[in-house]
Coordinates of C-alpha atoms in Angstrom, one line a residue:
M1 CA 75.5 105.6 110.4
N2 CA 76.6 108.4 112.8
N3 CA 79.9 108.6 114.7
T4 CA 78.6 106.9 117.8
Q5 CA 77.3 104.0 115.9
Q6 CA 80.5 103.7 113.9
K7 CA 82.5 103.8 117.2
R8 CA 80.3 101.0 118.7
S9 CA 80.4 98.8 115.6
L10 CA 84.2 99.1 115.4
G11 CA 84.5 98.4 119.2
L12 CA 82.4 95.3 118.8
L13 CA 84.5 94.1 115.8
L14 CA 87.7 94.7 117.8
A15 CA 86.2 92.8 120.8
F16 CA 85.3 89.8 118.6
L17 CA 88.7 89.7 116.9
G18 CA 90.5 90.0 120.2
T19 CA 88.3 87.3 121.7
F20 CA 88.9 85.0 118.8
L21 CA 92.7 85.4 118.9
F22 CA 92.8 85.0 122.7
A23 CA 90.8 81.8 122.2
L24 CA 93.6 80.4 120.1
K25 CA 96.0 80.6 123.0
S26 CA 95.1 77.3 124.6
I27 CA 95.3 75.6 121.2
F28 CA 98.8 76.9 120.5
I29 CA 100.0 75.9 124.0
K30 CA 98.6 72.4 123.6
L31 CA 100.3 72.0 120.2
A32 CA 103.6 73.2 121.8
Y33 CA 103.2 70.6 124.6
F34 CA 102.7 67.9 121.9
E35 CA 106.2 69.0 120.6
G36 CA 107.8 68.1 123.9
L37 CA 107.8 71.6 125.6
N38 CA 106.5 72.1 129.1
S39 CA 104.8 75.1 130.8
D40 CA 108.1 76.7 131.9
V41 CA 109.6 76.7 128.4
V42 CA 106.4 77.9 126.8
L43 CA 105.9 80.8 129.2
M44 CA 109.5 81.9 129.0
L45 CA 109.6 81.8 125.2
R46 CA 106.2 83.5 124.9
M47 CA 107.3 86.5 127.0
A48 CA 110.8 86.6 125.4
I49 CA 109.2 87.0 122.0
A50 CA 106.6 89.5 123.1
L51 CA 108.8 91.7 125.2
P52 CA 110.6 93.6 122.4
I53 CA 107.3 94.4 120.8
Y54 CA 105.8 95.9 124.0
L55 CA 109.0 97.8 124.6
G56 CA 108.9 99.2 121.1
I57 CA 105.3 100.4 121.7
L58 CA 106.3 101.9 125.0
S59 CA 109.2 103.8 123.4
Y60 CA 106.9 105.2 120.8
I61 CA 104.5 106.4 123.4
F62 CA 107.1 108.1 125.5
C63 CA 108.6 109.7 122.5
K64 CA 105.3 111.3 121.8
K65 CA 105.1 112.5 125.4
D66 CA 101.4 113.2 125.4
K67 CA 99.7 110.4 127.3
S68 CA 102.9 109.6 129.2
K69 CA 102.6 112.9 131.0
A70 CA 99.8 111.5 133.1
L71 CA 102.0 108.7 134.4
T72 CA 103.1 109.3 137.9
Q73 CA 105.7 107.3 139.8
T74 CA 103.0 105.8 142.1
T75 CA 100.9 104.8 139.1
F76 CA 103.9 103.3 137.3
F77 CA 104.7 101.0 140.2
S78 CA 101.0 100.1 140.7
I79 CA 100.9 99.0 137.1
I80 CA 104.1 96.9 137.6
G81 CA 102.4 95.2 140.5
L82 CA 99.3 94.5 138.5
G83 CA 101.4 93.2 135.7
F84 CA 102.9 90.7 138.1
I85 CA 99.6 89.5 139.4
G86 CA 97.5 89.7 136.2
Y87 CA 99.9 88.4 133.6
F88 CA 102.9 86.7 135.2
L89 CA 101.2 84.9 138.1
A90 CA 98.0 84.3 136.2
S91 CA 99.9 83.0 133.1
L92 CA 102.1 80.7 135.2
L93 CA 99.2 79.1 137.0
D94 CA 97.2 78.8 133.8
L95 CA 100.0 77.1 131.9
K96 CA 100.7 74.7 134.8
G97 CA 97.1 73.7 134.9
L98 CA 96.9 73.3 131.1
E99 CA 99.5 70.6 131.3
T100 CA 97.0 68.2 133.0
I101 CA 93.5 69.2 131.7
S102 CA 92.0 69.7 128.3
A103 CA 92.0 73.0 126.5
G104 CA 88.2 73.1 126.7
L105 CA 88.0 72.6 130.4
E106 CA 90.9 75.1 130.9
R107 CA 89.1 77.8 129.0
L108 CA 85.8 77.3 130.8
T109 CA 87.5 77.4 134.2
L110 CA 89.5 80.5 133.3
F111 CA 86.2 82.0 132.0
T112 CA 84.9 82.2 135.6
Y113 CA 87.0 85.3 136.3
P114 CA 83.9 87.7 136.2
I115 CA 82.5 85.8 139.1
F116 CA 85.7 86.2 141.1
T117 CA 85.5 89.8 140.2
A118 CA 82.1 90.0 141.8
I119 CA 83.3 88.2 144.9
L120 CA 86.4 90.3 145.3
G121 CA 84.3 93.4 144.8
A122 CA 82.1 92.3 147.7
I123 CA 85.1 91.6 150.0
F124 CA 87.2 94.6 149.2
F125 CA 84.9 97.3 147.7
S126 CA 81.7 96.7 149.6
T127 CA 79.8 95.6 146.5
P128 CA 76.8 93.6 147.7
L129 CA 76.9 89.8 147.0
T130 CA 73.3 89.4 145.9
K131 CA 71.1 86.3 145.5
R132 CA 71.6 86.5 141.8
I133 CA 75.4 86.2 142.2
V134 CA 74.9 83.1 144.6
I135 CA 72.8 81.5 141.9
V136 CA 75.4 82.3 139.3
L137 CA 78.1 80.7 141.5
I138 CA 76.1 77.5 141.9
T139 CA 75.2 77.3 138.2
T140 CA 78.7 78.0 136.9
Y141 CA 80.5 75.6 139.2
L142 CA 77.9 72.9 138.6
G143 CA 78.9 73.2 134.9
L144 CA 82.6 73.0 135.8
W145 CA 81.9 70.0 137.9
T146 CA 80.1 68.3 135.0
M147 CA 83.1 68.9 132.7
F148 CA 85.6 67.9 135.4
N149 CA 83.7 64.7 136.2
Q150 CA 83.4 63.6 132.6
E151 CA 87.1 64.4 131.9
S152 CA 88.1 62.4 135.0
L153 CA 86.2 59.4 133.7
L154 CA 87.9 59.6 130.3
N155 CA 91.4 60.2 131.8
D156 CA 93.1 58.0 134.3
S157 CA 95.3 60.8 135.5
N158 CA 94.9 62.0 139.1
D159 CA 96.2 65.4 138.2
I160 CA 93.0 66.8 136.7
G161 CA 91.8 68.2 140.0
T162 CA 95.1 69.9 140.5
G163 CA 95.0 71.4 137.0
V164 CA 91.5 72.8 137.6
I165 CA 92.5 74.3 140.9
L166 CA 95.6 76.0 139.3
V167 CA 93.5 77.5 136.6
L168 CA 90.9 78.7 139.1
F169 CA 93.7 80.5 141.0
S170 CA 94.7 81.9 137.6
A171 CA 91.2 83.2 137.1
L172 CA 91.3 84.7 140.6
S173 CA 94.5 86.5 139.9
Y174 CA 93.2 87.9 136.6
A175 CA 90.0 89.0 138.3
F176 CA 92.0 91.0 140.9
Y177 CA 93.9 92.6 138.0
V178 CA 90.7 93.6 136.1
L179 CA 89.1 95.0 139.3
S180 CA 92.2 97.0 140.3
S181 CA 93.2 98.3 136.8
K182 CA 90.0 100.2 135.8
K183 CA 90.8 103.4 137.6
I184 CA 94.4 103.5 136.2
I185 CA 93.3 102.8 132.6
S186 CA 90.8 105.6 132.8
S187 CA 93.6 108.0 133.8
I188 CA 96.4 107.1 131.5
G189 CA 94.7 105.2 128.6
S190 CA 94.5 101.5 127.8
V191 CA 97.5 101.4 125.4
L192 CA 100.0 102.8 127.8
F193 CA 98.7 100.7 130.6
T194 CA 98.8 97.5 128.6
A195 CA 102.3 98.2 127.3
I196 CA 103.7 98.8 130.8
A197 CA 101.9 95.9 132.4
M198 CA 102.9 93.4 129.7
S199 CA 106.5 94.7 129.6
A200 CA 106.7 94.3 133.4
S201 CA 105.2 90.8 133.4
S202 CA 107.5 89.7 130.6
A203 CA 110.5 91.0 132.6
F204 CA 109.3 89.2 135.7
V205 CA 109.0 85.9 133.7
L206 CA 112.5 86.2 132.1
F207 CA 114.1 87.1 135.4
F208 CA 112.3 84.3 137.3
Y209 CA 113.4 81.7 134.8
F210 CA 116.9 83.1 134.4
L211 CA 117.5 82.5 138.2
L212 CA 115.7 79.2 138.7
F213 CA 115.9 77.2 135.4
D214 CA 118.6 75.9 133.0
F215 CA 117.3 75.9 129.5
S216 CA 120.6 75.0 127.9
Q217 CA 119.5 71.4 127.4
V218 CA 116.0 72.2 126.0
S219 CA 115.5 71.0 122.5
I220 CA 113.0 73.1 120.5
S221 CA 111.7 71.8 117.2
H222 CA 110.8 73.9 114.2
N223 CA 107.1 73.3 114.7
A224 CA 107.5 74.3 118.4
W225 CA 109.1 77.6 117.3
L226 CA 106.1 78.2 115.0
W227 CA 103.6 77.7 117.8
M228 CA 105.6 79.9 120.1
F229 CA 105.7 82.8 117.7
L230 CA 102.0 82.4 116.9
L231 CA 101.3 82.3 120.7
A232 CA 103.3 85.4 121.5
I233 CA 102.2 87.6 118.6
V234 CA 98.8 86.3 117.4
S235 CA 97.4 85.3 120.9
T236 CA 99.2 87.7 123.2
V237 CA 100.4 91.0 121.7
I238 CA 97.7 91.7 119.1
P239 CA 94.6 90.7 121.2
S240 CA 95.9 92.5 124.3
F241 CA 95.7 95.8 122.4
L242 CA 92.5 94.9 120.5
I243 CA 90.6 94.2 123.8
S244 CA 92.0 97.3 125.4
E245 CA 90.8 99.4 122.4
A246 CA 87.4 97.7 122.4
I247 CA 87.0 98.5 126.1
H248 CA 87.8 102.2 125.2
R249 CA 85.3 102.3 122.3
I250 CA 82.4 100.4 123.9
S251 CA 82.7 99.4 127.6
P252 CA 84.2 96.6 129.8
L253 CA 80.7 95.1 130.1
Q254 CA 79.9 94.9 126.4
T255 CA 83.4 93.6 125.7
S256 CA 82.9 90.9 128.3
I257 CA 79.6 89.9 126.7
V258 CA 81.5 89.4 123.3
G259 CA 84.1 87.5 125.3
M260 CA 81.5 84.9 126.1
L261 CA 82.2 83.5 122.6
G262 CA 85.8 82.7 123.7
P263 CA 85.3 79.3 125.4
I264 CA 83.0 78.2 122.6
V265 CA 85.6 79.0 120.0
T266 CA 88.3 77.3 122.0
I267 CA 86.2 74.1 122.5
I268 CA 85.3 73.9 118.8
L269 CA 88.9 74.3 117.8
A270 CA 90.0 71.8 120.4
V271 CA 87.6 69.2 119.0
F272 CA 88.8 69.6 115.4
I273 CA 92.5 70.4 115.9
L274 CA 93.3 68.5 119.1
S275 CA 90.7 65.7 118.8
E276 CA 89.4 66.4 122.3
P277 CA 86.1 64.6 123.2
F278 CA 82.8 66.3 122.8
G279 CA 79.5 64.9 123.8
V280 CA 76.3 65.4 125.9
Y281 CA 78.2 66.0 129.2
Q282 CA 80.5 68.6 127.5
I283 CA 77.5 70.4 126.1
L284 CA 75.7 70.4 129.5
G285 CA 78.8 71.7 131.3
I286 CA 79.4 74.4 128.7
S287 CA 75.8 75.5 128.8
L288 CA 75.8 75.8 132.6
V289 CA 79.0 77.8 132.7
M290 CA 77.8 80.1 129.9
L291 CA 74.4 80.5 131.5
G292 CA 76.0 81.4 134.9
V293 CA 78.5 84.0 133.5
G294 CA 75.8 85.3 131.1
L295 CA 73.4 85.9 134.0
L296 CA 76.0 87.9 135.8
T297 CA 77.2 89.9 132.8
F298 CA 73.9 90.7 131.2
R299 CA 72.4 91.7 134.5
R300 CA 75.2 94.2 135.0
Q301 CA 74.7 95.5 131.4
I302 CA 71.0 96.1 132.1
K303 CA 71.9 98.1 135.2
K304 CA 74.4 100.1 133.2

């Protein structure tokens, strides 16, 4: 096996591991909710635990002074803005939505971000919105509607629609982040970019909740602390760097193809760990969403 093949094999392995760990995120959040925590507490604790790790990595990079030399003031503030949109805002909307919908439906809804990327590219970057993309939109959202309709029948809550909308806006925020970050990552490297963006988003979260919320009366069980540490380290810090390195070693397109396994992993885990329902309608909805995103992703890969 030559160096190119080794690089690609390692990149695919990193993409798979990162996808698997990211897929655990919804499970840890739901388990924390079962312990009495809400989205505000979960997001605050998640970023409070993760921030020292990201700051430690940033300090190491700046001490080396190699890649950090390419970081200009304009680029630095651009990354901070992207961190706010892609992690703080997207995470807040996602967690709020996950309070009212299942982990499986949340993951499928969030998985539509490549389609938002295509739409934003057409609006802001003159990327043509082809017939294929229109078909992808119809197929994907038909799948989401199938999952949503079935979940509405099984749940008397009127908040499911609100939850799906919140997660859709989370996917839109993350799509904007992905679309706008490519050029910066290529200039300064994925590790430095990720460390700055995640540090900034963590600081935004802590500052936001410090001003607006009083956590002095919040009771956190031992199990909840366990889920929070696993969420922050196993499903936030580690996969953020695994995916960044995978993109560096293979490509964003190939990494996104591996990422198609994410919703499947989440749904399987949700069925066995959270006892979420799984039947014909869930299979149909999952298949349509995966088909839609797959048509978009593999088409781009062929063109590449």
